[in-house]
Amino acid sequence: MSAVEDFAGSRKDEKWPELEKAEKLARGAALKWASGIFYRPDQLEGLGYYRKRETQRNNSIQSRLKSAVQSYLEGVNIGLGQLRYALDDVRGIRHSLGEVQEEWRGKGNNFQGLEQLREVVTEHVQLTAVVHNLPHVFSVPEIVSQTHGLIDSRQLLEAHAKLMELECWRDNILYQFHRGSGTLSSEDADTVLSYFSGVQELSDALARELWDVVGCGLTFVRKDPALFVSAVRIIEREERIDSTMLEGSSQHHFLPPGRPKGWRQRFFQVIQEAISAQFRATQMDIKGPGLASHLAALQNNIMDELCVVKHLMVQCCPPHYDIFYAFLAMYHQSISGHLQDIISWDLTKNEMFTVLNWTLCVYHSAEMMGHPDLCPDVDITSLGPLLAPEVIEQLQRKYVSKVKILDENIQVASLIGDSLQHKMISMAVHEFDSFFCRLRETLVEYGKEHLKIRSVPKFYVPYLLATINNCIALSSSISCLKQERSVSSPFEKPLPSLQATLDKTQKKACRLLMDELLLDMQPLFLQLPSRSWLMNSEFIDCVCQLMDHYYIYFSRARSPMFKFLLLESERVVIIEYVRALMQKRLLCRNTEERLQFSDRMSEDALELTQLFLKMGLDKTEQSVEVILALQELIRLKDPSLLSLEVSGFVAKYPDISDEHISVLLEIRGDVSKEIQNLIFEMMQQSPSSLPENYHAIFTNILVPARVLPFCLRTGKCA
């Protein structure tokens, strides 16, 4: 009997529930199939054909099943045989391991004698290293003496070659000890280092000589750059040795003493110290008229030395040193520190003027950092301001407090007579008017040039803020002067005129500042309204980020202009928001879109309200309410109530026009002609005059012209 028949016979009497279920399903399927084939008597003629076909198919399936079961059983037999062989192998290996373990236990005590052999090998390695290095060891004192002579005669490259040779011998001996025992004992290290103590002294002596050369580098590169170049080459050699030793220490866990030396870093430190030494001046040395002379001398020295660095020293240093920029940064840092020291003294008004003029005008002028010989390679703005804006602001405030506008000159003139006093006042006021007229014209031109290339100048906004603050400071001084004088003094008439001139100049700078904010904001409002605006809050988040950025600038403005700038910027944001809505970039098609449109406007209004509250504007000072009022017009579900809603809106914002309302109705997309006509008739009956102190919103918002349909005039137009 075959294996398949045995398997079938062994399972013959067992009952499988799954088999019975499958058999029932098969019978049911067969009956369904037969009822579909033989539902008419004449179709019974094909019964023999179907019986024969199904018999052949069953025989084919049974033969395939028998073949599959047979191959499965053969594979099982082969696997069982392989498992038997593997079991025999495992038993043999276990027996062999047991024998090895027994033998190891019997001979374990013999390995303890190898420890003595290891000690002998270690000692042998050390003695071999000593024997190998004996010729070098005996010559160390002589080479040390020769190297000292080379250093004294400033033969730096030759001296450094000798030093590297001595350090190599010392480090090799230390490494042999380290490799022989796996670690370097303190006793061995002390023995070697005590013998090579002269090597460290040589290194220190060479370093002192190098730093003397580097500190006087500008002098050397002017006369004979060979010594300076030698110093740079030695420093680069030491940097390469440092890198090699650090890489090797990660593998062998051995780092020679004194490594890394870090001479390249010390190179720049020495230059910084040499530059800083030029600015060590006491208050007694440069006080009074000597301050201007001192700063002028510094200017000449710095320019001369920067030219030497650019044209000569750059040739002597590797490109990665970027030596010219390094000198520039060091000079900038040292000048900044020196000026801060000077400012900390009790300066007179003339000394304050000298410092302010030198810092704000001379330093950036063509006579210094803006010199044509330096300009292609110097970007002084990348180094930051010479003095922090708050330091400049404080110094200017001190200067203004010490300078009385006109007062001293007018007091002198009054000693001669009232006529001269009046002439002095008239002349001063006229000069002030002329100056501020020129200042306003210059600001306008300044703004036009900035519009052409907005990245120039880099500190456009801080300059405008400085102008505003200076006007405030001068205005405060004029107010103090007016309070000090009696009502009948010669200042009674000209001072208000001068105050008005200051206010006009101040407002011009504020207007330019708002124009700058508007330019930065306009690209954001191009996406309002849009489908993407409806879906997320990215637009209002960007607006808030931009306002946070400008708030940092506004906070530097003095009171009351800080509040004025906040109010103006808030109005700019709201008006631009409404202006963008009026462009009809998105029209609602159904109630759902109108609700989505109004919800987004409400969320934007809430974000803007919170933003300006955080900046310090109360809700009563804000114009955000207009956005909420507009969204109510769009949100209203019943168009028949629009006339009532528009009536309330017009009463609150009387500067809105028919065109604005028409655009809002178009945005809704569901207002009939009859309702529109009713709304427009109601608006014509409303008063057109604006109430007093009303801040217009819609007056400056232009509505895009409606595109009329094109027609060919073949007859009378209705």
PDB file of C-alpha atoms in Angstrom, residues 432-657:
ATOM      1  CA  PHE A 432      16.193 126.341  11.904  1.00  0.00           C
ATOM      2  CA  ASP A 433      13.363 126.597   9.364  1.00  0.00           C
ATOM      3  CA  SER A 434      15.798 126.356   6.468  1.00  0.00           C
ATOM      4  CA  PHE A 435      17.573 123.410   8.036  1.00  0.00           C
ATOM      5  CA  PHE A 436      14.400 121.435   8.669  1.00  0.00           C
ATOM      6  CA  CYS A 437      13.078 122.193   5.181  1.00  0.00           C
ATOM      7  CA  ARG A 438      16.293 120.756   3.765  1.00  0.00           C
ATOM      8  CA  LEU A 439      15.999 117.826   6.176  1.00  0.00           C
ATOM      9  CA  ARG A 440      12.483 117.030   4.951  1.00  0.00           C
ATOM     10  CA  GLU A 441      13.602 117.238   1.326  1.00  0.00           C
ATOM     11  CA  THR A 442      16.548 115.001   2.115  1.00  0.00           C
ATOM     12  CA  LEU A 443      14.265 112.496   3.839  1.00  0.00           C
ATOM     13  CA  VAL A 444      12.044 112.358   0.755  1.00  0.00           C
ATOM     14  CA  GLU A 445      15.024 111.783  -1.531  1.00  0.00           C
ATOM     15  CA  TYR A 446      16.347 109.273   0.962  1.00  0.00           C
ATOM     16  CA  GLY A 447      13.063 107.372   0.765  1.00  0.00           C
ATOM     17  CA  LYS A 448      13.075 107.439  -3.071  1.00  0.00           C
ATOM     18  CA  GLU A 449      16.603 106.032  -3.216  1.00  0.00           C
ATOM     19  CA  HIS A 450      15.606 103.354  -0.720  1.00  0.00           C
ATOM     20  CA  LEU A 451      12.652 102.339  -2.909  1.00  0.00           C
ATOM     21  CA  LYS A 452      15.008 101.654  -5.823  1.00  0.00           C
ATOM     22  CA  ILE A 453      17.187  99.266  -3.789  1.00  0.00           C
ATOM     23  CA  ARG A 454      15.454  98.413  -0.515  1.00  0.00           C
ATOM     24  CA  SER A 455      18.509  96.708   0.954  1.00  0.00           C
ATOM     25  CA  VAL A 456      20.401 100.026   0.856  1.00  0.00           C
ATOM     26  CA  PRO A 457      20.980 101.527   3.313  1.00  0.00           C
ATOM     27  CA  LYS A 458      20.975  98.604   5.704  1.00  0.00           C
ATOM     28  CA  PHE A 459      19.774 100.649   8.703  1.00  0.00           C
ATOM     29  CA  TYR A 460      17.043 102.636   6.915  1.00  0.00           C
ATOM     30  CA  VAL A 461      14.402 102.184   9.631  1.00  0.00           C
ATOM     31  CA  PRO A 462      16.782 102.920  12.565  1.00  0.00           C
ATOM     32  CA  TYR A 463      17.876 106.114  10.772  1.00  0.00           C
ATOM     33  CA  LEU A 464      14.253 107.274  10.510  1.00  0.00           C
ATOM     34  CA  LEU A 465      13.710 106.485  14.192  1.00  0.00           C
ATOM     35  CA  ALA A 466      16.842 108.443  15.074  1.00  0.00           C
ATOM     36  CA  THR A 467      15.453 111.441  13.161  1.00  0.00           C
ATOM     37  CA  ILE A 468      12.164 111.164  15.067  1.00  0.00           C
ATOM     38  CA  ASN A 469      13.943 110.923  18.422  1.00  0.00           C
ATOM     39  CA  ASN A 470      16.192 113.871  17.603  1.00  0.00           C
ATOM     40  CA  CYS A 471      13.166 115.985  16.739  1.00  0.00           C
ATOM     41  CA  ILE A 472      11.533 114.988  20.036  1.00  0.00           C
ATOM     42  CA  ALA A 473      14.692 115.887  21.962  1.00  0.00           C
ATOM     43  CA  LEU A 474      14.923 119.277  20.253  1.00  0.00           C
ATOM     44  CA  SER A 475      11.232 119.868  20.809  1.00  0.00           C
ATOM     45  CA  SER A 476      11.681 119.157  24.528  1.00  0.00           C
ATOM     46  CA  SER A 477      14.538 121.632  24.681  1.00  0.00           C
ATOM     47  CA  ILE A 478      12.418 124.301  23.007  1.00  0.00           C
ATOM     48  CA  SER A 479       9.598 123.657  25.481  1.00  0.00           C
ATOM     49  CA  CYS A 480      12.006 124.024  28.393  1.00  0.00           C
ATOM     50  CA  LEU A 481      13.348 127.244  26.898  1.00  0.00           C
ATOM     51  CA  LYS A 482       9.843 128.595  26.513  1.00  0.00           C
ATOM     52  CA  GLN A 483       9.017 127.785  30.141  1.00  0.00           C
ATOM     53  CA  GLU A 484      12.171 129.485  31.384  1.00  0.00           C
ATOM     54  CA  ARG A 485      11.333 132.726  29.543  1.00  0.00           C
ATOM     55  CA  SER A 486       8.565 135.107  30.495  1.00  0.00           C
ATOM     56  CA  VAL A 487       5.499 135.530  28.348  1.00  0.00           C
ATOM     57  CA  SER A 488       6.691 138.906  27.068  1.00  0.00           C
ATOM     58  CA  SER A 489      10.125 137.593  26.063  1.00  0.00           C
ATOM     59  CA  PRO A 490      11.376 137.672  22.452  1.00  0.00           C
ATOM     60  CA  PHE A 491      10.780 133.899  22.269  1.00  0.00           C
ATOM     61  CA  GLU A 492       6.991 134.241  22.488  1.00  0.00           C
ATOM     62  CA  LYS A 493       6.298 134.463  18.738  1.00  0.00           C
ATOM     63  CA  PRO A 494       9.115 132.494  17.003  1.00  0.00           C
ATOM     64  CA  LEU A 495       9.056 129.395  19.245  1.00  0.00           C
ATOM     65  CA  PRO A 496       5.571 128.148  18.175  1.00  0.00           C
ATOM     66  CA  SER A 497       6.638 128.481  14.552  1.00  0.00           C
ATOM     67  CA  LEU A 498       9.785 126.508  15.275  1.00  0.00           C
ATOM     68  CA  GLN A 499       7.733 123.863  17.107  1.00  0.00           C
ATOM     69  CA  ALA A 500       5.426 123.507  14.090  1.00  0.00           C
ATOM     70  CA  THR A 501       8.457 123.035  11.822  1.00  0.00           C
ATOM     71  CA  LEU A 502       9.746 120.281  14.095  1.00  0.00           C
ATOM     72  CA  ASP A 503       6.357 118.580  14.142  1.00  0.00           C
ATOM     73  CA  LYS A 504       6.170 118.661  10.355  1.00  0.00           C
ATOM     74  CA  THR A 505       9.612 117.081  10.029  1.00  0.00           C
ATOM     75  CA  GLN A 506       8.731 114.494  12.641  1.00  0.00           C
ATOM     76  CA  LYS A 507       5.518 113.551  10.833  1.00  0.00           C
ATOM     77  CA  LYS A 508       7.416 113.222   7.538  1.00  0.00           C
ATOM     78  CA  ALA A 509       9.797 110.684   9.088  1.00  0.00           C
ATOM     79  CA  CYS A 510       6.793 108.825  10.562  1.00  0.00           C
ATOM     80  CA  ARG A 511       5.114 108.775   7.158  1.00  0.00           C
ATOM     81  CA  LEU A 512       8.229 107.264   5.553  1.00  0.00           C
ATOM     82  CA  LEU A 513       8.292 104.682   8.329  1.00  0.00           C
ATOM     83  CA  MET A 514       4.665 103.764   7.661  1.00  0.00           C
ATOM     84  CA  ASP A 515       5.424 103.559   3.926  1.00  0.00           C
ATOM     85  CA  GLU A 516       8.179 101.070   4.718  1.00  0.00           C
ATOM     86  CA  LEU A 517       5.750  99.002   6.796  1.00  0.00           C
ATOM     87  CA  LEU A 518       3.230  99.170   3.962  1.00  0.00           C
ATOM     88  CA  LEU A 519       5.786  97.924   1.421  1.00  0.00           C
ATOM     89  CA  ASP A 520       6.596  94.930   3.614  1.00  0.00           C
ATOM     90  CA  MET A 521       2.892  94.245   4.170  1.00  0.00           C
ATOM     91  CA  GLN A 522       1.550  94.515   0.622  1.00  0.00           C
ATOM     92  CA  PRO A 523       2.846  91.099  -0.591  1.00  0.00           C
ATOM     93  CA  LEU A 524       0.966  89.472   2.293  1.00  0.00           C
ATOM     94  CA  PHE A 525      -2.342  91.147   1.405  1.00  0.00           C
ATOM     95  CA  LEU A 526      -2.156  89.882  -2.188  1.00  0.00           C
ATOM     96  CA  GLN A 527      -3.455  86.532  -0.884  1.00  0.00           C
ATOM     97  CA  LEU A 528      -6.493  88.145   0.787  1.00  0.00           C
ATOM     98  CA  PRO A 529      -9.110  86.951   0.145  1.00  0.00           C
ATOM     99  CA  SER A 530      -8.394  83.574  -1.422  1.00  0.00           C
ATOM    100  CA  ARG A 531      -9.250  79.911  -1.030  1.00  0.00           C
ATOM    101  CA  SER A 532      -6.032  79.288   0.887  1.00  0.00           C
ATOM    102  CA  TRP A 533      -6.899  82.194   3.212  1.00  0.00           C
ATOM    103  CA  LEU A 534     -10.222  80.537   3.986  1.00  0.00           C
ATOM    104  CA  MET A 535      -8.594  77.212   4.847  1.00  0.00           C
ATOM    105  CA  ASN A 536      -5.890  78.254   7.341  1.00  0.00           C
ATOM    106  CA  SER A 537      -4.512  81.124   9.459  1.00  0.00           C
ATOM    107  CA  GLU A 538      -1.141  81.429   7.705  1.00  0.00           C
ATOM    108  CA  PHE A 539      -1.944  84.929   6.399  1.00  0.00           C
ATOM    109  CA  ILE A 540      -2.790  86.502   9.759  1.00  0.00           C
ATOM    110  CA  ASP A 541       0.160  84.715  11.411  1.00  0.00           C
ATOM    111  CA  CYS A 542       2.534  86.333   8.905  1.00  0.00           C
ATOM    112  CA  VAL A 543       0.950  89.755   9.523  1.00  0.00           C
ATOM    113  CA  CYS A 544       1.396  89.340  13.282  1.00  0.00           C
ATOM    114  CA  GLN A 545       5.037  88.295  12.847  1.00  0.00           C
ATOM    115  CA  LEU A 546       5.715  91.360  10.702  1.00  0.00           C
ATOM    116  CA  MET A 547       4.077  93.656  13.260  1.00  0.00           C
ATOM    117  CA  ASP A 548       6.094  92.063  16.076  1.00  0.00           C
ATOM    118  CA  HIS A 549       9.228  92.829  14.058  1.00  0.00           C
ATOM    119  CA  TYR A 550       8.247  96.488  13.626  1.00  0.00           C
ATOM    120  CA  TYR A 551       7.151  96.757  17.243  1.00  0.00           C
ATOM    121  CA  ILE A 552      10.797  96.203  18.240  1.00  0.00           C
ATOM    122  CA  TYR A 553      11.671  99.273  16.151  1.00  0.00           C
ATOM    123  CA  PHE A 554       8.743 101.349  17.413  1.00  0.00           C
ATOM    124  CA  SER A 555       9.691 100.648  21.040  1.00  0.00           C
ATOM    125  CA  ARG A 556      12.894 102.618  20.467  1.00  0.00           C
ATOM    126  CA  ALA A 557      10.924 105.780  19.704  1.00  0.00           C
ATOM    127  CA  ARG A 558      10.458 108.252  22.517  1.00  0.00           C
ATOM    128  CA  SER A 559       7.089 109.164  23.957  1.00  0.00           C
ATOM    129  CA  PRO A 560       4.674 110.325  22.592  1.00  0.00           C
ATOM    130  CA  MET A 561       5.763 109.141  19.144  1.00  0.00           C
ATOM    131  CA  PHE A 562       5.840 105.515  20.264  1.00  0.00           C
ATOM    132  CA  LYS A 563       2.067 105.591  20.824  1.00  0.00           C
ATOM    133  CA  PHE A 564       1.565 107.559  17.613  1.00  0.00           C
ATOM    134  CA  LEU A 565       3.493 104.942  15.597  1.00  0.00           C
ATOM    135  CA  LEU A 566       1.429 102.137  17.137  1.00  0.00           C
ATOM    136  CA  LEU A 567      -1.824 103.894  16.254  1.00  0.00           C
ATOM    137  CA  GLU A 568      -0.681 104.642  12.708  1.00  0.00           C
ATOM    138  CA  SER A 569       0.588 101.110  12.105  1.00  0.00           C
ATOM    139  CA  GLU A 570      -2.704  99.663  13.405  1.00  0.00           C
ATOM    140  CA  ARG A 571      -4.630 101.862  10.968  1.00  0.00           C
ATOM    141  CA  VAL A 572      -2.343 100.808   8.114  1.00  0.00           C
ATOM    142  CA  VAL A 573      -3.044  97.125   8.840  1.00  0.00           C
ATOM    143  CA  ILE A 574      -6.820  97.619   9.070  1.00  0.00           C
ATOM    144  CA  ILE A 575      -7.088  99.833   5.980  1.00  0.00           C
ATOM    145  CA  GLU A 576      -4.972  97.426   3.919  1.00  0.00           C
ATOM    146  CA  TYR A 577      -7.138  94.547   5.129  1.00  0.00           C
ATOM    147  CA  VAL A 578     -10.318  96.333   4.005  1.00  0.00           C
ATOM    148  CA  ARG A 579      -8.652  97.456   0.750  1.00  0.00           C
ATOM    149  CA  ALA A 580      -7.749  93.830  -0.049  1.00  0.00           C
ATOM    150  CA  LEU A 581     -11.369  92.752   0.536  1.00  0.00           C
ATOM    151  CA  MET A 582     -12.554  95.441  -1.874  1.00  0.00           C
ATOM    152  CA  GLN A 583     -10.517  93.942  -4.743  1.00  0.00           C
ATOM    153  CA  LYS A 584     -13.172  91.229  -5.201  1.00  0.00           C
ATOM    154  CA  ARG A 585     -10.621  88.452  -5.602  1.00  0.00           C
ATOM    155  CA  LEU A 586     -13.089  85.976  -4.069  1.00  0.00           C
ATOM    156  CA  LEU A 587     -16.899  85.961  -4.365  1.00  0.00           C
ATOM    157  CA  CYS A 588     -19.144  83.702  -2.306  1.00  0.00           C
ATOM    158  CA  ARG A 589     -21.253  81.157  -4.169  1.00  0.00           C
ATOM    159  CA  ASN A 590     -23.503  79.870  -1.417  1.00  0.00           C
ATOM    160  CA  THR A 591     -24.443  80.221   2.249  1.00  0.00           C
ATOM    161  CA  GLU A 592     -21.711  77.847   3.382  1.00  0.00           C
ATOM    162  CA  GLU A 593     -19.004  79.953   1.734  1.00  0.00           C
ATOM    163  CA  ARG A 594     -20.441  83.157   3.239  1.00  0.00           C
ATOM    164  CA  LEU A 595     -20.277  81.599   6.703  1.00  0.00           C
ATOM    165  CA  GLN A 596     -16.730  80.400   6.098  1.00  0.00           C
ATOM    166  CA  PHE A 597     -15.758  83.854   4.779  1.00  0.00           C
ATOM    167  CA  SER A 598     -17.201  85.646   7.825  1.00  0.00           C
ATOM    168  CA  ASP A 599     -15.701  83.122  10.283  1.00  0.00           C
ATOM    169  CA  ARG A 600     -12.231  83.717   8.865  1.00  0.00           C
ATOM    170  CA  MET A 601     -12.709  87.490   9.143  1.00  0.00           C
ATOM    171  CA  SER A 602     -13.817  87.098  12.779  1.00  0.00           C
ATOM    172  CA  GLU A 603     -10.762  84.990  13.612  1.00  0.00           C
ATOM    173  CA  ASP A 604      -8.479  87.527  11.905  1.00  0.00           C
ATOM    174  CA  ALA A 605     -10.101  90.371  13.837  1.00  0.00           C
ATOM    175  CA  LEU A 606      -9.602  88.515  17.120  1.00  0.00           C
ATOM    176  CA  GLU A 607      -5.914  87.888  16.341  1.00  0.00           C
ATOM    177  CA  LEU A 608      -5.338  91.536  15.439  1.00  0.00           C
ATOM    178  CA  THR A 609      -7.155  92.733  18.565  1.00  0.00           C
ATOM    179  CA  GLN A 610      -5.005  90.548  20.802  1.00  0.00           C
ATOM    180  CA  LEU A 611      -1.850  91.613  18.946  1.00  0.00           C
ATOM    181  CA  PHE A 612      -2.440  95.337  19.446  1.00  0.00           C
ATOM    182  CA  LEU A 613      -3.636  94.846  23.017  1.00  0.00           C
ATOM    183  CA  LYS A 614      -0.310  93.166  23.727  1.00  0.00           C
ATOM    184  CA  MET A 615       1.479  96.128  22.157  1.00  0.00           C
ATOM    185  CA  GLY A 616      -0.353  98.584  24.412  1.00  0.00           C
ATOM    186  CA  LEU A 617      -3.420  99.802  22.448  1.00  0.00           C
ATOM    187  CA  ASP A 618      -6.774  99.617  24.193  1.00  0.00           C
ATOM    188  CA  LYS A 619      -9.775  98.300  22.292  1.00  0.00           C
ATOM    189  CA  THR A 620     -11.222 101.817  22.248  1.00  0.00           C
ATOM    190  CA  GLU A 621      -8.117 103.008  20.395  1.00  0.00           C
ATOM    191  CA  GLN A 622      -8.259 100.281  17.758  1.00  0.00           C
ATOM    192  CA  SER A 623     -10.038 100.207  14.389  1.00  0.00           C
ATOM    193  CA  VAL A 624     -10.504  96.416  14.266  1.00  0.00           C
ATOM    194  CA  GLU A 625     -14.241  96.858  14.848  1.00  0.00           C
ATOM    195  CA  VAL A 626     -14.682  97.682  11.154  1.00  0.00           C
ATOM    196  CA  ILE A 627     -13.632  94.121  10.207  1.00  0.00           C
ATOM    197  CA  LEU A 628     -16.211  92.659  12.590  1.00  0.00           C
ATOM    198  CA  ALA A 629     -18.875  94.997  11.186  1.00  0.00           C
ATOM    199  CA  LEU A 630     -18.028  93.960   7.600  1.00  0.00           C
ATOM    200  CA  GLN A 631     -18.196  90.277   8.444  1.00  0.00           C
ATOM    201  CA  GLU A 632     -21.681  90.816   9.891  1.00  0.00           C
ATOM    202  CA  LEU A 633     -22.800  92.183   6.511  1.00  0.00           C
ATOM    203  CA  ILE A 634     -21.421  89.095   4.773  1.00  0.00           C
ATOM    204  CA  ARG A 635     -22.686  86.636   7.405  1.00  0.00           C
ATOM    205  CA  LEU A 636     -26.321  87.848   7.406  1.00  0.00           C
ATOM    206  CA  LYS A 637     -28.458  84.937   6.221  1.00  0.00           C
ATOM    207  CA  ASP A 638     -31.573  86.858   5.159  1.00  0.00           C
ATOM    208  CA  PRO A 639     -30.748  89.318   2.329  1.00  0.00           C
ATOM    209  CA  SER A 640     -34.001  91.191   2.955  1.00  0.00           C
ATOM    210  CA  LEU A 641     -32.537  92.480   6.236  1.00  0.00           C
ATOM    211  CA  LEU A 642     -29.455  93.921   4.532  1.00  0.00           C
ATOM    212  CA  SER A 643     -30.916  97.416   4.196  1.00  0.00           C
ATOM    213  CA  LEU A 644     -31.313  97.636   7.973  1.00  0.00           C
ATOM    214  CA  GLU A 645     -27.802  96.245   8.556  1.00  0.00           C
ATOM    215  CA  VAL A 646     -26.242  98.604   5.991  1.00  0.00           C
ATOM    216  CA  SER A 647     -28.064 101.549   7.570  1.00  0.00           C
ATOM    217  CA  GLY A 648     -26.399 100.833  10.912  1.00  0.00           C
ATOM    218  CA  PHE A 649     -23.027 100.363   9.224  1.00  0.00           C
ATOM    219  CA  VAL A 650     -23.276 103.675   7.355  1.00  0.00           C
ATOM    220  CA  ALA A 651     -24.224 105.458  10.574  1.00  0.00           C
ATOM    221  CA  LYS A 652     -21.063 104.106  12.231  1.00  0.00           C
ATOM    222  CA  TYR A 653     -18.756 104.599   9.216  1.00  0.00           C
ATOM    223  CA  PRO A 654     -20.181 107.557   7.244  1.00  0.00           C
ATOM    224  CA  ASP A 655     -17.231 107.747   4.834  1.00  0.00           C
ATOM    225  CA  ILE A 656     -18.269 104.511   3.099  1.00  0.00           C
ATOM    226  CA  SER A 657     -19.572 105.043  -0.418  1.00  0.00           C
TER     227      SER A 657
END
